[in-house]
Amino acid sequence: MHLNKSKKIKLEELDEIERDVLEEMEEAERFAMESPLPKPDSLTDHIYATDFERNPA
């Protein structure tokens, strides 16, 4: 890695960052998989524009 070759960061530090990132990703995936699916009637909640506003007839 460039950062390691240029001596700006130690390989151990890069390994720690990678472990932290992987752990955070695993936690996010676990949260998503354990969360209930949204109700169908909330499908269009919090969208920027309705379909009509994007494609007026």
Tab-separated table of N, CA, C and O in Angstrom:
chain	number	residue	atom	x	y	z
A	1	MET	N	0.839	-1.185	0.000
A	1	MET	CA	0.000	0.000	0.000
A	1	MET	C	0.882	1.246	0.000
A	1	MET	O	1.940	1.270	0.610
A	2	HIS	N	0.391	2.255	-0.642
A	2	HIS	CA	1.148	3.501	-0.760
A	2	HIS	C	1.447	4.119	0.612
A	2	HIS	O	2.568	4.550	0.873
A	3	LEU	N	0.447	4.167	1.474
A	3	LEU	CA	0.660	4.792	2.783
A	3	LEU	C	1.734	4.053	3.567
A	3	LEU	O	2.555	4.660	4.248
A	4	ASN	N	1.734	2.744	3.474
A	4	ASN	CA	2.714	1.958	4.205
A	4	ASN	C	4.103	2.116	3.594
A	4	ASN	O	5.088	2.252	4.308
A	5	LYS	N	4.203	2.112	2.270
A	5	LYS	CA	5.499	2.251	1.607
A	5	LYS	C	6.111	3.621	1.855
A	5	LYS	O	7.324	3.759	1.923
A	6	SER	N	5.280	4.626	1.977
A	6	SER	CA	5.799	5.976	2.208
A	6	SER	C	6.057	6.250	3.692
A	6	SER	O	6.411	7.353	4.063
A	7	LYS	N	5.840	5.232	4.533
A	7	LYS	CA	6.101	5.319	5.983
A	7	LYS	C	5.196	6.316	6.694
A	7	LYS	O	5.528	6.823	7.747
A	8	LYS	N	4.048	6.620	6.101
A	8	LYS	CA	3.121	7.563	6.734
A	8	LYS	C	2.214	6.857	7.750
A	8	LYS	O	1.612	7.495	8.593
A	9	ILE	N	2.135	5.532	7.641
A	9	ILE	CA	1.312	4.761	8.565
A	9	ILE	C	1.910	3.363	8.680
A	9	ILE	O	2.446	2.825	7.720
A	10	LYS	N	1.821	2.801	9.856
A	10	LYS	CA	2.377	1.465	10.080
A	10	LYS	C	1.380	0.405	9.603
A	10	LYS	O	0.169	0.618	9.631
A	11	LEU	N	1.913	-0.725	9.187
A	11	LEU	CA	1.080	-1.830	8.716
A	11	LEU	C	0.090	-2.260	9.795
A	11	LEU	O	-1.066	-2.571	9.497
A	12	GLU	N	0.499	-2.231	11.040
A	12	GLU	CA	-0.394	-2.605	12.147
A	12	GLU	C	-1.585	-1.645	12.232
A	12	GLU	O	-2.698	-2.048	12.537
A	13	GLU	N	-1.330	-0.363	11.971
A	13	GLU	CA	-2.410	0.624	11.999
A	13	GLU	C	-3.401	0.370	10.863
A	13	GLU	O	-4.612	0.484	11.053
A	14	LEU	N	-2.869	0.023	9.690
A	14	LEU	CA	-3.750	-0.301	8.562
A	14	LEU	C	-4.591	-1.527	8.876
A	14	LEU	O	-5.784	-1.575	8.564
A	15	ASP	N	-3.978	-2.528	9.498
A	15	ASP	CA	-4.706	-3.737	9.874
A	15	ASP	C	-5.823	-3.413	10.859
A	15	ASP	O	-6.937	-3.931	10.761
A	16	GLU	N	-5.535	-2.544	11.815
A	16	GLU	CA	-6.540	-2.156	12.803
A	16	GLU	C	-7.704	-1.410	12.146
A	16	GLU	O	-8.875	-1.661	12.451
A	17	ILE	N	-7.389	-0.513	11.223
A	17	ILE	CA	-8.435	0.219	10.499
A	17	ILE	C	-9.303	-0.763	9.712
A	17	ILE	O	-10.525	-0.672	9.740
A	18	GLU	N	-8.661	-1.715	9.054
A	18	GLU	CA	-9.422	-2.698	8.280
A	18	GLU	C	-10.330	-3.527	9.182
A	18	GLU	O	-11.496	-3.760	8.854
A	19	ARG	N	-9.822	-3.954	10.338
A	19	ARG	CA	-10.658	-4.718	11.277
A	19	ARG	C	-11.847	-3.890	11.751
A	19	ARG	O	-12.972	-4.385	11.829
A	20	ASP	N	-11.601	-2.616	12.065
A	20	ASP	CA	-12.681	-1.739	12.525
A	20	ASP	C	-13.754	-1.561	11.446
A	20	ASP	O	-14.951	-1.599	11.738
A	21	VAL	N	-13.315	-1.373	10.210
A	21	VAL	CA	-14.262	-1.186	9.102
A	21	VAL	C	-15.079	-2.455	8.893
A	21	VAL	O	-16.301	-2.404	8.741
A	22	LEU	N	-14.417	-3.609	8.887
A	22	LEU	CA	-15.129	-4.878	8.702
A	22	LEU	C	-16.129	-5.113	9.824
A	22	LEU	O	-17.255	-5.557	9.581
A	23	GLU	N	-15.737	-4.799	11.052
A	23	GLU	CA	-16.646	-4.962	12.188
A	23	GLU	C	-17.867	-4.051	12.048
A	23	GLU	O	-19.005	-4.481	12.285
A	24	GLU	N	-17.647	-2.817	11.641
A	24	GLU	CA	-18.761	-1.880	11.468
A	24	GLU	C	-19.701	-2.348	10.350
A	24	GLU	O	-20.923	-2.255	10.475
A	25	MET	N	-19.129	-2.864	9.278
A	25	MET	CA	-19.952	-3.371	8.182
A	25	MET	C	-20.769	-4.581	8.622
A	25	MET	O	-21.953	-4.706	8.278
A	26	GLU	N	-20.162	-5.467	9.400
A	26	GLU	CA	-20.882	-6.636	9.900
A	26	GLU	C	-22.018	-6.225	10.825
A	26	GLU	O	-23.109	-6.797	10.776
A	27	GLU	N	-21.776	-5.234	11.673
A	27	GLU	CA	-22.824	-4.737	12.572
A	27	GLU	C	-23.981	-4.132	11.776
A	27	GLU	O	-25.152	-4.350	12.100
A	28	ALA	N	-23.664	-3.383	10.728
A	28	ALA	CA	-24.706	-2.773	9.893
A	28	ALA	C	-25.517	-3.853	9.181
A	28	ALA	O	-26.744	-3.762	9.094
A	29	GLU	N	-24.831	-4.875	8.682
A	29	GLU	CA	-25.534	-5.962	8.001
A	29	GLU	C	-26.435	-6.709	8.985
A	29	GLU	O	-27.596	-7.006	8.679
A	30	ARG	N	-25.922	-6.991	10.183
A	30	ARG	CA	-26.712	-7.696	11.198
A	30	ARG	C	-27.951	-6.877	11.564
A	30	ARG	O	-29.061	-7.411	11.650
A	31	PHE	N	-27.777	-5.569	11.745
A	31	PHE	CA	-28.907	-4.696	12.065
A	31	PHE	C	-29.951	-4.748	10.955
A	31	PHE	O	-31.147	-4.876	11.217
A	32	ALA	N	-29.500	-4.675	9.710
A	32	ALA	CA	-30.434	-4.694	8.575
A	32	ALA	C	-31.175	-6.025	8.489
A	32	ALA	O	-32.387	-6.057	8.269
A	33	MET	N	-30.459	-7.113	8.673
A	33	MET	CA	-31.078	-8.435	8.556
A	33	MET	C	-32.049	-8.720	9.702
A	33	MET	O	-33.029	-9.437	9.518
A	34	GLU	N	-31.784	-8.154	10.878
A	34	GLU	CA	-32.645	-8.392	12.037
A	34	GLU	C	-33.801	-7.399	12.127
A	34	GLU	O	-34.718	-7.595	12.910
A	35	SER	N	-33.768	-6.355	11.336
A	35	SER	CA	-34.828	-5.348	11.360
A	35	SER	C	-36.036	-5.833	10.583
A	35	SER	O	-35.894	-6.548	9.589
A	36	PRO	N	-37.224	-5.445	11.018
A	36	PRO	CA	-38.417	-5.839	10.270
A	36	PRO	C	-38.468	-5.125	8.916
A	36	PRO	O	-37.937	-4.021	8.770
A	37	LEU	N	-39.096	-5.783	7.958
A	37	LEU	CA	-39.276	-5.145	6.654
A	37	LEU	C	-40.265	-3.988	6.795
A	37	LEU	O	-41.174	-4.039	7.630
A	38	PRO	N	-40.114	-2.950	6.006
A	38	PRO	CA	-41.066	-1.838	6.082
A	38	PRO	C	-42.445	-2.269	5.588
A	38	PRO	O	-42.570	-3.187	4.778
A	39	LYS	N	-43.452	-1.597	6.077
A	39	LYS	CA	-44.818	-1.891	5.632
A	39	LYS	C	-44.990	-1.386	4.204
A	39	LYS	O	-44.445	-0.338	3.831
A	40	PRO	N	-45.740	-2.115	3.375
A	40	PRO	CA	-45.928	-1.700	1.983
A	40	PRO	C	-46.468	-0.277	1.827
A	40	PRO	O	-46.096	0.428	0.899
A	41	ASP	N	-47.325	0.159	2.760
A	41	ASP	CA	-47.900	1.498	2.612
A	41	ASP	C	-46.886	2.606	2.917
A	41	ASP	O	-47.162	3.779	2.689
A	42	SER	N	-45.702	2.255	3.392
A	42	SER	CA	-44.680	3.274	3.645
A	42	SER	C	-43.655	3.344	2.511
A	42	SER	O	-42.662	4.060	2.613
A	43	LEU	N	-43.920	2.633	1.427
A	43	LEU	CA	-42.988	2.557	0.305
A	43	LEU	C	-42.583	3.928	-0.229
A	43	LEU	O	-41.433	4.155	-0.560
A	44	THR	N	-43.506	4.854	-0.281
A	44	THR	CA	-43.202	6.170	-0.855
A	44	THR	C	-42.891	7.236	0.195
A	44	THR	O	-42.735	8.405	-0.148
A	45	ASP	N	-42.766	6.840	1.451
A	45	ASP	CA	-42.406	7.805	2.502
A	45	ASP	C	-40.975	8.298	2.297
A	45	ASP	O	-40.090	7.532	1.930
A	46	HIS	N	-40.776	9.557	2.511
A	46	HIS	CA	-39.446	10.178	2.517
A	46	HIS	C	-38.739	10.142	1.165
A	46	HIS	O	-37.514	10.054	1.102
A	47	ILE	N	-39.507	10.187	0.090
A	47	ILE	CA	-38.880	10.285	-1.224
A	47	ILE	C	-38.889	11.749	-1.640
A	47	ILE	O	-39.705	12.540	-1.175
A	48	TYR	N	-37.971	12.115	-2.506
A	48	TYR	CA	-37.814	13.521	-2.879
A	48	TYR	C	-38.989	14.001	-3.722
A	48	TYR	O	-39.489	15.083	-3.540
A	49	ALA	N	-39.429	13.203	-4.689
A	49	ALA	CA	-40.520	13.609	-5.577
A	49	ALA	C	-41.426	12.417	-5.840
A	49	ALA	O	-40.977	11.286	-5.852
A	50	THR	N	-42.683	12.696	-6.043
A	50	THR	CA	-43.597	11.622	-6.409
A	50	THR	C	-43.380	11.263	-7.872
A	50	THR	O	-42.756	12.007	-8.629
A	51	ASP	N	-43.897	10.131	-8.289
A	51	ASP	CA	-43.756	9.705	-9.678
A	51	ASP	C	-44.378	10.745	-10.613
A	51	ASP	O	-43.835	11.054	-11.662
A	52	PHE	N	-45.515	11.328	-10.222
A	52	PHE	CA	-46.172	12.334	-11.049
A	52	PHE	C	-45.277	13.563	-11.236
A	52	PHE	O	-45.183	14.123	-12.305
A	53	GLU	N	-44.607	13.983	-10.164
A	53	GLU	CA	-43.734	15.159	-10.261
A	53	GLU	C	-42.527	14.898	-11.161
A	53	GLU	O	-42.061	15.800	-11.840
A	54	ARG	N	-42.073	13.663	-11.225
A	54	ARG	CA	-40.935	13.325	-12.085
A	54	ARG	C	-41.357	13.167	-13.532
A	54	ARG	O	-40.603	13.490	-14.446
A	55	ASN	N	-42.567	12.622	-13.769
A	55	ASN	CA	-43.031	12.307	-15.117
A	55	ASN	C	-44.466	12.820	-15.334
A	55	ASN	O	-45.390	12.035	-15.483
A	56	PRO	N	-44.663	14.128	-15.363
A	56	PRO	CA	-46.037	14.617	-15.558
A	56	PRO	C	-46.563	14.207	-16.925
A	56	PRO	O	-45.824	14.168	-17.908
A	57	ALA	N	-47.841	13.863	-16.974
A	57	ALA	CA	-48.457	13.403	-18.238
A	57	ALA	C	-48.784	14.558	-19.137
A	57	ALA	O	-48.914	15.663	-18.806
